[in-house]
Coordinates of C-alpha atoms in Angstrom, one line a residue:
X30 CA -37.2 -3.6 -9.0
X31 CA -36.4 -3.2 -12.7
X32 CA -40.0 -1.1 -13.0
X33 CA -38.8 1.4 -10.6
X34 CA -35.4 1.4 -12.3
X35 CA -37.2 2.1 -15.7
X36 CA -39.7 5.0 -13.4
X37 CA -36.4 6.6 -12.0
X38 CA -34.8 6.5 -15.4
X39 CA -37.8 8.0 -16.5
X40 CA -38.2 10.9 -13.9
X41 CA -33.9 12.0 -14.3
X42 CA -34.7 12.3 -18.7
X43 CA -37.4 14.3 -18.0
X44 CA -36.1 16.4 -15.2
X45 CA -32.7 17.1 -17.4
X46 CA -34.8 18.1 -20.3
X47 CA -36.7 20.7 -18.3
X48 CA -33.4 22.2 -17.0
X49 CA -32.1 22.6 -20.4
X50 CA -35.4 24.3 -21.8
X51 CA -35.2 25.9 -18.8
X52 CA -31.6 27.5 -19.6
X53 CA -31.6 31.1 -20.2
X54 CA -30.8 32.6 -23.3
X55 CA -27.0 33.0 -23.0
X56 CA -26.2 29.5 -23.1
X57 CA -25.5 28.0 -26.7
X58 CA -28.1 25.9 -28.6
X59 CA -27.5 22.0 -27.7
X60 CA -25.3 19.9 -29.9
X61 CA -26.6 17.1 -31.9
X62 CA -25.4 14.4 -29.5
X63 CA -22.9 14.4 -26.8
X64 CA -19.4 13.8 -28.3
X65 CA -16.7 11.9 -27.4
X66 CA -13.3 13.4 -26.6
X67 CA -11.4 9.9 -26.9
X68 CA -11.4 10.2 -30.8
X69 CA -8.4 8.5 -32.5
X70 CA -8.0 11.7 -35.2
X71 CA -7.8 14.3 -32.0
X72 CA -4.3 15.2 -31.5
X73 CA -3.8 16.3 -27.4
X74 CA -1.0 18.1 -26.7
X75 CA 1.3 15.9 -24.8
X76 CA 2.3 18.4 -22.5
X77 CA -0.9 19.3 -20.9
X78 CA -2.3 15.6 -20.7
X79 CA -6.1 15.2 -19.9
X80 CA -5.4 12.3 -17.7
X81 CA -2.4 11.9 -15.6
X82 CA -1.7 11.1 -12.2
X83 CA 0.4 13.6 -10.0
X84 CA 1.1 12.9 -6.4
X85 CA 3.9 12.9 -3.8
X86 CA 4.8 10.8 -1.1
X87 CA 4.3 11.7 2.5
X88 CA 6.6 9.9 4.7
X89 CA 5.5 9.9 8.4
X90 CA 8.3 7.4 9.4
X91 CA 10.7 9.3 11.9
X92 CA 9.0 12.0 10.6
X93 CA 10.5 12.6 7.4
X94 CA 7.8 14.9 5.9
X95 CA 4.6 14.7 8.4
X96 CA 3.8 15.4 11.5
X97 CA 7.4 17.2 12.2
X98 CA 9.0 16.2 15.6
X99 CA 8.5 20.1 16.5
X100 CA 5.1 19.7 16.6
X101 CA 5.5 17.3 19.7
X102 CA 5.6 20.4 21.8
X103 CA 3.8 23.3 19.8
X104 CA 1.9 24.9 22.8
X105 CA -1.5 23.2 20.4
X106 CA 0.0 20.4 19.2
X107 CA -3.2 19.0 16.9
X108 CA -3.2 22.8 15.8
X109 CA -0.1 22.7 14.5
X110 CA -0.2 19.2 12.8
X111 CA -3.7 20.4 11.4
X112 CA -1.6 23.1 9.7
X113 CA 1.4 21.3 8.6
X114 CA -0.4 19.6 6.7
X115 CA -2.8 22.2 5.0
X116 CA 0.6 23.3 4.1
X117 CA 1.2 19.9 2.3
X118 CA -2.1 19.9 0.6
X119 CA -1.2 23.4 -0.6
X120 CA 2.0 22.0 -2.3
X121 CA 0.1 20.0 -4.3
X122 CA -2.6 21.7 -5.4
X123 CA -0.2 24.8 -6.5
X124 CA 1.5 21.9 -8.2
X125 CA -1.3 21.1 -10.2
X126 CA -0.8 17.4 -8.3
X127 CA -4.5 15.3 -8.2
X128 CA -3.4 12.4 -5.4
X129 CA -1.8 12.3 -1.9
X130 CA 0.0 9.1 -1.0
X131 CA 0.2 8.8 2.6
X132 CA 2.2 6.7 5.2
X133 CA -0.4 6.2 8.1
X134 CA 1.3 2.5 9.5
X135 CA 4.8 3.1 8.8
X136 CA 6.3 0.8 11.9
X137 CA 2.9 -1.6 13.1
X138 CA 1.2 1.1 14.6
X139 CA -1.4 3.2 13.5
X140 CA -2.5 6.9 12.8
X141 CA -5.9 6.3 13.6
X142 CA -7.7 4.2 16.5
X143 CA -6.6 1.4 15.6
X144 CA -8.6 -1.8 17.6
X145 CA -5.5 -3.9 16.8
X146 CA -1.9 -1.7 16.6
X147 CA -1.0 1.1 18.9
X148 CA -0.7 4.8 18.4
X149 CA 2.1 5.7 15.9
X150 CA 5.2 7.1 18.3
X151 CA 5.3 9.7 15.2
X152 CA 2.3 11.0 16.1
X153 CA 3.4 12.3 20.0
X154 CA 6.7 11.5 20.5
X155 CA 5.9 8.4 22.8
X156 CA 5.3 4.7 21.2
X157 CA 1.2 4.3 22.0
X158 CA 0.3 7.4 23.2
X159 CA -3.6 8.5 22.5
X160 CA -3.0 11.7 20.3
X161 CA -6.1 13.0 21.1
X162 CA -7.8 13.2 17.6
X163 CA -8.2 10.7 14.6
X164 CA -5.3 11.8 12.3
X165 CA -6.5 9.5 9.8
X166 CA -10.1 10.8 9.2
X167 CA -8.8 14.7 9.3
X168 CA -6.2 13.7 6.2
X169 CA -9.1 12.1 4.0
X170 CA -11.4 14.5 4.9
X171 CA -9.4 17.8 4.0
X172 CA -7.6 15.7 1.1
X173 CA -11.2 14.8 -0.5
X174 CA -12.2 18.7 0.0
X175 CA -9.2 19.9 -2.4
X176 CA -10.3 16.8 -4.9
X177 CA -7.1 15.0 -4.3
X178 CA -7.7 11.6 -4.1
X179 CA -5.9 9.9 -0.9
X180 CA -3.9 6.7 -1.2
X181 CA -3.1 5.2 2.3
X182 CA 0.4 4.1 2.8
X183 CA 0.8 1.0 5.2
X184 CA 4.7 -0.5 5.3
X185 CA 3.3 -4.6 5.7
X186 CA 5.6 -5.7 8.2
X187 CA 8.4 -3.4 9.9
X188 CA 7.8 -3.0 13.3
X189 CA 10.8 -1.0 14.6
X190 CA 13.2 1.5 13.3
X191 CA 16.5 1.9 15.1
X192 CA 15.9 5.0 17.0
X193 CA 12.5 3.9 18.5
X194 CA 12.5 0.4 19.6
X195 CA 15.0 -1.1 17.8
X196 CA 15.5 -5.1 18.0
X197 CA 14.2 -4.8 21.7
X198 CA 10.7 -6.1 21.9
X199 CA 9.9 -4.4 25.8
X200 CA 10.3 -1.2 24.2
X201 CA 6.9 -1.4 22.0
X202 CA 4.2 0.5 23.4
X203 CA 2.4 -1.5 25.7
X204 CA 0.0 -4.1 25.0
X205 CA 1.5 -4.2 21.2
X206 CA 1.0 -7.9 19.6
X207 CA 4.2 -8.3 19.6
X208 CA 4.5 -8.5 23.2
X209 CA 2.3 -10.6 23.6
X210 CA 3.3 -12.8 20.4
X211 CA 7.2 -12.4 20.7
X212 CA 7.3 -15.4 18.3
X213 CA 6.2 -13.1 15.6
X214 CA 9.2 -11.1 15.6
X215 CA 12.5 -11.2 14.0
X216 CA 15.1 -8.7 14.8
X217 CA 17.8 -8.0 11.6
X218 CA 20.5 -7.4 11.2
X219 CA 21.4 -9.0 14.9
X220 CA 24.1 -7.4 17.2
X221 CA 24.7 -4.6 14.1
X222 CA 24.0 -1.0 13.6
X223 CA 20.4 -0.9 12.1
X224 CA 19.0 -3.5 13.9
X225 CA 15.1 -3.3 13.9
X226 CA 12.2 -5.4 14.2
X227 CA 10.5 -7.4 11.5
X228 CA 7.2 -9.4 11.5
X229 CA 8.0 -12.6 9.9
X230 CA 6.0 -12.9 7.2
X231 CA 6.5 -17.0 6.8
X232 CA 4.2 -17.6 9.7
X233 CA 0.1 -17.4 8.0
X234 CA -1.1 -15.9 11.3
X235 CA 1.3 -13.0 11.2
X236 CA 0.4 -12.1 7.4
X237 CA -3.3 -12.6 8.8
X238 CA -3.0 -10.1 11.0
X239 CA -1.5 -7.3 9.6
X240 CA -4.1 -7.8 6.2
X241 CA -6.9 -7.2 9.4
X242 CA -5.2 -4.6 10.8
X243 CA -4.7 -2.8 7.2
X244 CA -8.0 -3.7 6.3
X245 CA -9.7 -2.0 9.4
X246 CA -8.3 0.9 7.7
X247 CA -9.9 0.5 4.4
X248 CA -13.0 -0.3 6.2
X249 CA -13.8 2.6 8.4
X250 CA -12.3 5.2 6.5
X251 CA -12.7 6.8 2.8
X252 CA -9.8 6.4 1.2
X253 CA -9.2 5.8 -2.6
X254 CA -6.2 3.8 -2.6
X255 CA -4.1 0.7 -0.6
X256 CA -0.6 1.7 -1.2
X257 CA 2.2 -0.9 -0.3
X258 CA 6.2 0.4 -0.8
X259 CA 9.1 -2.1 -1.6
X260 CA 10.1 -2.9 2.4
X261 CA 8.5 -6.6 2.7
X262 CA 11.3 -9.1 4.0
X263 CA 13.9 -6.6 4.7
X264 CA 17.0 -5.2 2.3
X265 CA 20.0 -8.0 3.2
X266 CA 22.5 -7.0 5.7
X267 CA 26.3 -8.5 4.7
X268 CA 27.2 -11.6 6.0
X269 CA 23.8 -12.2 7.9
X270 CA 20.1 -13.9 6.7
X271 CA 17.0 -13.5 8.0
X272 CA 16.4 -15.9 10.8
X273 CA 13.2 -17.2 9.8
X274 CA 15.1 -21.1 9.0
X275 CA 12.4 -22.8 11.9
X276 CA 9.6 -21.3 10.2
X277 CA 10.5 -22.2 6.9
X278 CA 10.8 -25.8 8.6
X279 CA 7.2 -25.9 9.8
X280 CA 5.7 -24.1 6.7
X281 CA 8.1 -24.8 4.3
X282 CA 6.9 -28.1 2.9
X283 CA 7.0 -28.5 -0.6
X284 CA 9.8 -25.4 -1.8
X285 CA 12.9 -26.6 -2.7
X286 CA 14.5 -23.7 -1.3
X287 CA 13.9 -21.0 1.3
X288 CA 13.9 -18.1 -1.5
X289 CA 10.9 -19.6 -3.8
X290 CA 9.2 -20.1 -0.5
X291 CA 9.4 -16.7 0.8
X292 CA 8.4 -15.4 -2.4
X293 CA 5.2 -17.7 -1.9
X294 CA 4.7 -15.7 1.2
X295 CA 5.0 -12.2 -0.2
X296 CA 3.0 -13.6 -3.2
X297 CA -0.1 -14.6 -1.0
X298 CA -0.1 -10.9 1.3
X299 CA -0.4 -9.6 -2.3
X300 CA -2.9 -11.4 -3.4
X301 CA -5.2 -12.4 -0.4
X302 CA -4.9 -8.4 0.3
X303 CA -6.4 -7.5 -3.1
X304 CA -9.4 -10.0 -2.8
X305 CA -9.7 -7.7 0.6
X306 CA -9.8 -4.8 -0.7
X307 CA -12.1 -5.1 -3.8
X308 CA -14.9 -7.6 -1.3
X309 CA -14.9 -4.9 1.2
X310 CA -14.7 -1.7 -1.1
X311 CA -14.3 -2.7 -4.9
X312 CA -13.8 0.9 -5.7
X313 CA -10.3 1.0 -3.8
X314 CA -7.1 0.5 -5.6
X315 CA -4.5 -1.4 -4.5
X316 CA -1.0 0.0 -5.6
X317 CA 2.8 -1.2 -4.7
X318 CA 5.6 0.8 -5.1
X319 CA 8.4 -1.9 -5.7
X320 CA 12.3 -1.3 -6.0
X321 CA 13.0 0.1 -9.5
X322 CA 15.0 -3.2 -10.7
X323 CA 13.0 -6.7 -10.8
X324 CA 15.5 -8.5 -12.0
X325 CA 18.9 -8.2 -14.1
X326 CA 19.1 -9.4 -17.4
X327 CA 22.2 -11.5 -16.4
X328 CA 20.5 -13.1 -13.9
X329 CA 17.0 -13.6 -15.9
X330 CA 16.4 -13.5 -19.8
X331 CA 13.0 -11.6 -18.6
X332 CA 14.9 -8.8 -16.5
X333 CA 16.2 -5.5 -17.7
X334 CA 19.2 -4.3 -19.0
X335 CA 20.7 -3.2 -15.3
X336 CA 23.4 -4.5 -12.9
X337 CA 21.8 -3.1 -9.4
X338 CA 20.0 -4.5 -6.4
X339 CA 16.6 -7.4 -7.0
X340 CA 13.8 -7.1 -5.7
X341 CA 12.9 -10.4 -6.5
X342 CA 15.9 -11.6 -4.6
X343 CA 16.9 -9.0 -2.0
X344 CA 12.7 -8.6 -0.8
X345 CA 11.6 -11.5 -2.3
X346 CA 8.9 -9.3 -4.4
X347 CA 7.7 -11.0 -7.4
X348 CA 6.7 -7.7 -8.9
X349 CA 6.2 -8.6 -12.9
X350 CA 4.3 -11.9 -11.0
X351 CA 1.8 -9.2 -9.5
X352 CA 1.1 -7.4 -13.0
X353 CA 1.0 -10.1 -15.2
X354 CA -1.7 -11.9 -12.3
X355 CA -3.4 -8.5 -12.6
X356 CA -3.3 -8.9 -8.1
X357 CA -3.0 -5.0 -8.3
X358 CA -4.3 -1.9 -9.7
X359 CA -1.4 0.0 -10.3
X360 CA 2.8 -0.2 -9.8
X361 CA 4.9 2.4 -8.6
X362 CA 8.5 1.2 -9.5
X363 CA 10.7 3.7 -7.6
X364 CA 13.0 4.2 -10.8
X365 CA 15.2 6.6 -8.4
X366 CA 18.3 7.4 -11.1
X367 CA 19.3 9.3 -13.6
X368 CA 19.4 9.0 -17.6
X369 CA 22.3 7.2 -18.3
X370 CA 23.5 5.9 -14.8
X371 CA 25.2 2.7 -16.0
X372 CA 24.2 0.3 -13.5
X373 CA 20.7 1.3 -13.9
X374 CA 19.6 3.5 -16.4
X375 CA 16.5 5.3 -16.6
X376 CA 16.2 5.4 -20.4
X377 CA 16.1 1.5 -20.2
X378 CA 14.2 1.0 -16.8
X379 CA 10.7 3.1 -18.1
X380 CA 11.0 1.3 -21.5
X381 CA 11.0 -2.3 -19.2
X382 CA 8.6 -1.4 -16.8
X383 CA 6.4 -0.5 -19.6
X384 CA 6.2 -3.5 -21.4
X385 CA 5.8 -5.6 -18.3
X386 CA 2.4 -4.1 -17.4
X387 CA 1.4 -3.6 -21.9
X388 CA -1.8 -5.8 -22.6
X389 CA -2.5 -6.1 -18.7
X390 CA -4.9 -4.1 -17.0
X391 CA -2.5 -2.6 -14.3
X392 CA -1.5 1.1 -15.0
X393 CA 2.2 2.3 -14.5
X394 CA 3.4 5.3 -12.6
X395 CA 7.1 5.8 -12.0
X396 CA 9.0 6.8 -8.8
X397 CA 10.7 9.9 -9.0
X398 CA 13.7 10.5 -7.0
X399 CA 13.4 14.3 -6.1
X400 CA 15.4 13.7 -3.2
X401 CA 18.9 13.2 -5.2
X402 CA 17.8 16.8 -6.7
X403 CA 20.9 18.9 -6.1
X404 CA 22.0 16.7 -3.0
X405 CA 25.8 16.6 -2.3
X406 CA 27.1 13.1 -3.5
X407 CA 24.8 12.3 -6.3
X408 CA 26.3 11.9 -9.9
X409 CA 26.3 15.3 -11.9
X410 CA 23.0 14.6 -13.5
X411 CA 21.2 15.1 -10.3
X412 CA 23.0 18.7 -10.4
X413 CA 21.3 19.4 -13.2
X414 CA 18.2 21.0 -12.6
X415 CA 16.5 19.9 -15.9
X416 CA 17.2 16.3 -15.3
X417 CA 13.7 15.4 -13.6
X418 CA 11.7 17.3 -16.4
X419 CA 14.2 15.4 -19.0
X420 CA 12.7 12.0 -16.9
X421 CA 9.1 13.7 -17.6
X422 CA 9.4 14.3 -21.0
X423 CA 11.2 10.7 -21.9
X424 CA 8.0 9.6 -20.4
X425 CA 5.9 10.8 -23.0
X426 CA 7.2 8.5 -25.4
X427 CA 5.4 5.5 -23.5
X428 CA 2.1 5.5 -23.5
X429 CA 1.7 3.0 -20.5
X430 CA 3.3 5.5 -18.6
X431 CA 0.3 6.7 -17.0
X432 CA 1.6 9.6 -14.3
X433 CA 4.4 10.0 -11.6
X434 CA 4.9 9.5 -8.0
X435 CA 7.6 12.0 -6.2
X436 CA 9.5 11.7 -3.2
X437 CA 9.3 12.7 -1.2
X438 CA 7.7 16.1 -0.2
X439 CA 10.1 18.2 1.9
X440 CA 12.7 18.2 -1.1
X441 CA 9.7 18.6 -3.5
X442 CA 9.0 21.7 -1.5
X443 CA 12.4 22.7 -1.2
X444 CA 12.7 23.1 -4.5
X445 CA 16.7 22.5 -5.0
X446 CA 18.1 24.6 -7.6
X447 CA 14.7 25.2 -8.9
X448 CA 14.3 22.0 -10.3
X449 CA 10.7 21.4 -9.0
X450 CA 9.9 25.5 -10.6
X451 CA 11.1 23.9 -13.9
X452 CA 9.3 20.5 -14.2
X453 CA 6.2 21.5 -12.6
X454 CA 6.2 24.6 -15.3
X455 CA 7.0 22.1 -18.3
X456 CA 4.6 19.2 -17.5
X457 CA 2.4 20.1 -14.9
X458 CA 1.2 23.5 -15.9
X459 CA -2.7 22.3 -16.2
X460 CA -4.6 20.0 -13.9
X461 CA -5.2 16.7 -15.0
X462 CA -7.8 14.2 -14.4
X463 CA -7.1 10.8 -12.6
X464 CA -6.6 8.1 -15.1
X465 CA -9.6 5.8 -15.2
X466 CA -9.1 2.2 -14.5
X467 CA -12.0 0.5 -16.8
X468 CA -11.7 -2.8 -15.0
X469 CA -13.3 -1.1 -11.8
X470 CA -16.9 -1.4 -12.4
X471 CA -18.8 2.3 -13.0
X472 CA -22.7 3.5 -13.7
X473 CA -22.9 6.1 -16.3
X474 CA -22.8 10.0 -15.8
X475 CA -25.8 12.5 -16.6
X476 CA -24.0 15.7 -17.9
X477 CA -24.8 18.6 -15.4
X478 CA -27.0 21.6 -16.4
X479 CA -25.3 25.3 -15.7
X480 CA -27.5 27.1 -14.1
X481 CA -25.6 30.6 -14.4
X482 CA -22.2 31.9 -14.9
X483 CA -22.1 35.1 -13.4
X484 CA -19.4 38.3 -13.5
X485 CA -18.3 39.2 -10.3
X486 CA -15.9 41.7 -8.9
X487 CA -13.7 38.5 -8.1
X488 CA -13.9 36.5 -11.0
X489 CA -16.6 34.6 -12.7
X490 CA -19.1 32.6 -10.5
X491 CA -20.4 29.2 -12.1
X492 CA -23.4 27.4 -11.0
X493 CA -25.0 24.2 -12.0
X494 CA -27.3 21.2 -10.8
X495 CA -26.8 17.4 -11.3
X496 CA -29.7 15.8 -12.7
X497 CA -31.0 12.3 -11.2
X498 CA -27.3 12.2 -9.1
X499 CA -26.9 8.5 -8.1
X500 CA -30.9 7.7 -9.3
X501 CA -31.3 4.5 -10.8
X502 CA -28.9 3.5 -13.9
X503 CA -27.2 6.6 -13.6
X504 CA -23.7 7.1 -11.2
X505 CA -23.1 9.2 -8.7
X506 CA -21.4 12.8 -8.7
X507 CA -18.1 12.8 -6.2
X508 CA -16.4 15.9 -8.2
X509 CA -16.6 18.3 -12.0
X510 CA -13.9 18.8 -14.1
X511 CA -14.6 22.9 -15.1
X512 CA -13.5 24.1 -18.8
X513 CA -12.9 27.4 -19.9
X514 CA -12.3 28.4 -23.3
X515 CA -11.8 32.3 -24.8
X516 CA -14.5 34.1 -26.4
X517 CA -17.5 33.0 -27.2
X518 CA -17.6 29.5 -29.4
X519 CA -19.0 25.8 -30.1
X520 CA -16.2 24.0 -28.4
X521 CA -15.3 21.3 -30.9
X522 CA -15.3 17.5 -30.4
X523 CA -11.2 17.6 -30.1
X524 CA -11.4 20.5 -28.1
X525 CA -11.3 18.9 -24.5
X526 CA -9.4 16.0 -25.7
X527 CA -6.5 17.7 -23.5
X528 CA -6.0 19.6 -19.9
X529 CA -5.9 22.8 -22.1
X530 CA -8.6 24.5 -21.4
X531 CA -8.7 22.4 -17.7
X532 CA -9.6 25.1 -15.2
X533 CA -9.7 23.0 -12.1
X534 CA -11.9 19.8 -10.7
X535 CA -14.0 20.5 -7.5
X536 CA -15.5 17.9 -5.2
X537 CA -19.2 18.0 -4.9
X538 CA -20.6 19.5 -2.0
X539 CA -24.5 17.1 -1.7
X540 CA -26.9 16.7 -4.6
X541 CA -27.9 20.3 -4.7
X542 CA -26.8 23.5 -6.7
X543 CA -22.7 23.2 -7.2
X544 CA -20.5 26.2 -7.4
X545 CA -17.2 27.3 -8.8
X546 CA -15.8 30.9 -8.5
X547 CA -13.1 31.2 -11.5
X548 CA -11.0 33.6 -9.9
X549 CA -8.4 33.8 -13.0
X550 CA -11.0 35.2 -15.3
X551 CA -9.9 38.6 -16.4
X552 CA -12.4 41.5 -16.4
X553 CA -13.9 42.1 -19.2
X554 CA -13.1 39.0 -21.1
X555 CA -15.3 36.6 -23.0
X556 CA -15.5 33.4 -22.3
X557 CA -17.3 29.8 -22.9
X558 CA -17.7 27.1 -20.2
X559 CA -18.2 23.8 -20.0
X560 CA -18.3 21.4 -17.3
X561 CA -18.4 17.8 -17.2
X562 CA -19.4 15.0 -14.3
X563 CA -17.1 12.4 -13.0
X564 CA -17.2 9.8 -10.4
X565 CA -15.1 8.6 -7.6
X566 CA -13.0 6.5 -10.2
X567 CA -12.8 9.9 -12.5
X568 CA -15.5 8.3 -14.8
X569 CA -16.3 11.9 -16.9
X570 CA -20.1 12.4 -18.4
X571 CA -20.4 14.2 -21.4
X572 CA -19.8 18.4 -21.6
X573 CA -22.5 20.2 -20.2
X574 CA -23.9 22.7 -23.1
X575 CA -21.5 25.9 -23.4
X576 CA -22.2 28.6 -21.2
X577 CA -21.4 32.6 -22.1
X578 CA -19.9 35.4 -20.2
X579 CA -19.8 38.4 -22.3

């Protein structure tokens, strides 16, 4: 085995050198030695970041964002859902965004064909209804042709919302496990406005379950990322606890109290579901997007400087447990308020958040609140439309801040007194690559060989080839990260250090000849290119050797 390796090794050095003593005259003569763009002494400008994630949230649940309820009767209804979101995927690419995170089980259902949940009502209109198409393989595929990586969205353990089902167990869709495991159901609050359905998360073959019916998901599909939000035991009602006290009498042995023990429970979906994940696909991340507050300084010495809601008491989410552990790839605290909100302040949240997950390997993106943009009701900040680039650029002064999160996208679209014009122009006017998670185990990338960059009527028309692509020691290609610099010159070892000279990133299409029109080129210009390799975990190779258009 390791004599082929060495052969194949062999074969991809000496097919790259041929293609480079093969390039025609125009290119620029090769550099010593590849060089690395992660020097110390290189000074990026920190408002076109090189790596940084950008995504929004798309909230299926009573269809906030996707599919919209108008669809249910569009004369083609798949047609029109196809479109909506294209329409989405648009957003975000004129946004300059790099991820999608999307809710496909948002009440125990499903939005693909699911062997173990029924149809999502949010697909049709009708709880279990076959939509006639796999939702869930359309949204990967057309996500993974833009080069937006797609992070699934599953909600653990709501089964109901208010307007569907509500607390009454005969009106899931037929043949859901609930009906025929009623035990596994709680309904909160009881006799009150609001009043949903819950799996109870206390009993081991509930939590079980929904791990194998997220997992089937993660198994059958392409997706990059395992995305849990902050609903696990529900948001306390006044006056009223969950009724899980007979559970926590069977299982409960050995907690001195019902709180420590439910935290147990949360703890273990955590956990067991990252083992999942990384035996089945170690590629996929796992990411949870907690409540913004973990806990208050008065009520823990470890807490932050806020007076709001818990997580760690109201959901029983352990959150800073999950970093420190290292259960999780990434954390999404939904830090939804404004710069000097008194109860919780943004200016002290980020600065907490970010030394919970310093010296661990989990990376930190914060939750933006785009839907208090210019809403009625909402202190004056949120009537400012510079506050969420002010949230942007406070980030910058964290380094473990690694990218956002926004929700959700009908009010990113909507665009409320221009506020998404103005922070989208200040901080996300280049692409950016997805940060890299080193702890996720990668093969190293060949640099590709441009083949030709050609002036057409159109633009400029770049084609290369990947040498030995996924052969032997070397990884495999998924996208290329295109730079474009003016006139004709020797980029420098600092000069891609930043999204600066970023064109775009384009998924690869095979192993053969790859192709990028650059349709932002102006006549007549000069220009140099470059373009670099990465992998499904944004692993980037070297710079290919500059490339002229005179």
């Amino acid at each position: 085995m390791k004599a082929n390796r060495l052969r194949a090794a062999g074969v991809a050095i000496a097919l790259l050198g041929s293609l480079v003593a093969a390039t025609p005259a125009s290119a620029a003569p090769a550099p010593a030695a590849p060089t690395s763009t992660n020097d110390t002494t290189c000074q990026p400008d920190p408002a076109t970041p090189k790596r940084q994630l950008r995504a929004m949230w798309i909230a299926s649940v009573v269809n906030i964002d996707w599919p919209t309820k108008a669809s249910y009767t569009a004369p083609d209804r798949i047609a029109t859902q196809k479109a909506e979101y294209q329409g989405w995927l648009d957003l975000a690419q004129r946004l300059n965004h790099n991820a999608v995170v999307v809710q496909v089980r948002p009440t125990a259902d499903a939005f693909w064909p699911s062997p173990h949940e029924p149809w999502s009502e949010f697909l049709t209109g009708v709880r279990g209804q076959d939509p006639g198409w796999d939702p869930l393989a359309y949204l990967v595929e057309e996500s993974h042709k833009r080069n937006l990586e797609f992070h699934a969205w599953f909600n653990p353990y709501r089964i109901s919302m208010p307007d569907g089902a509500g607390p009454d167990i005969n009106k899931l869709a037929p043949g859901h496990p609930v009906r025929q495991n009623p035990d596994w159901a709680v309904a909160y609050p009881v006799n009150a406005a609001g009043s949903r359905l819950y799996y109870n998360p206390g009993i081991p073959q509930v939590r079980e379950f929904v791990q194998t019916a997220m997992m089937d998901a993660v198994t059958r599909y392409d997706i990059d990322g395992v995305h849990f939000d902050d609903y696990f035991y529900p948001y306390p009602a006044a006056g009223q606890d969950f009724g899980d006290q007979a559970t926590f009498e069977q299982y409960g042995t050995g907690f001195a109290n019902k709180a420590d023990w439910r935290r147990h429970n949360i703890d273990l979906l955590v956990q067991e579901m990252s083992v999942k994940i990384k035996a089945a696909k170690p590629w996929v991340k796992f990411g949870v997007s907690p409540f913004g507050i973990w806990r208050n300084k008065a009520a823990d010495p470890l807490g932050s400087e806020t007076n709001g809601t818990q997580s760690y008491d109201a959901n029983f989410a352990d959150t800073r447990k999950w970093v420190k552990e290292e259960w999780i790839d990434y954390i999404v605290p939904q830090v939804y308020w404004n710069i000097g909100l008194a109860v919780a302040d943004y200016a002290k949240l980020v600065p907490w958040w970010s030394e919970v997950v310093r010296g661990t390997r989990v990376q930190l993106y914060i939750g933006q609140a785009d839907y208090k943009i210019g809403e009625p009701g909402q202190p004056a900040a949120w009537q400012d439309p510079a506050e969420m680039s002010r949230h942007l650029t406070f980030n910058r002064d964290y380094p473990e801040v690694s990218g956002n999160v926004h929700f959700n996208a009908t009010q990113i679209r909507m665009n409320k007194i221009g506020a998404t014009d103005i922070y989208a122009a200040e901080h996300y006017s280049r692409p950016a690559l997805v940060p890299t998670m080193p702890h996720l185990a990668a093969k190293p990338l060949l640099f590709p060989v441009v083949t030709g960059a050609n002036r057409q009527a159109d633009g400029v028309r770049l084609t290369w080839r990947q040498p030995a692509d996924g052969v032997g020691p070397f990884g495999k290609a998924t996208s290329y990260a295109i730079y474009r610099f003016d006139g004709t010159t020797l980029p420098g070892r600092c000069d891609l250090a930043d999204a600066g000279q970023l064109v775009a990133t384009v998924r690869a299409t095979g192993t053969g000849a790859q192709s990028y029109l650059d349709a932002t080129a102006e006549p007549g210009k000069r220009y140099t290119y470059q373009v670099t390799t990465l992998d499904r975990l944004y692993n980037e190779s070297a710079p290919s050797l500059p490339r002229f258009v005179r």
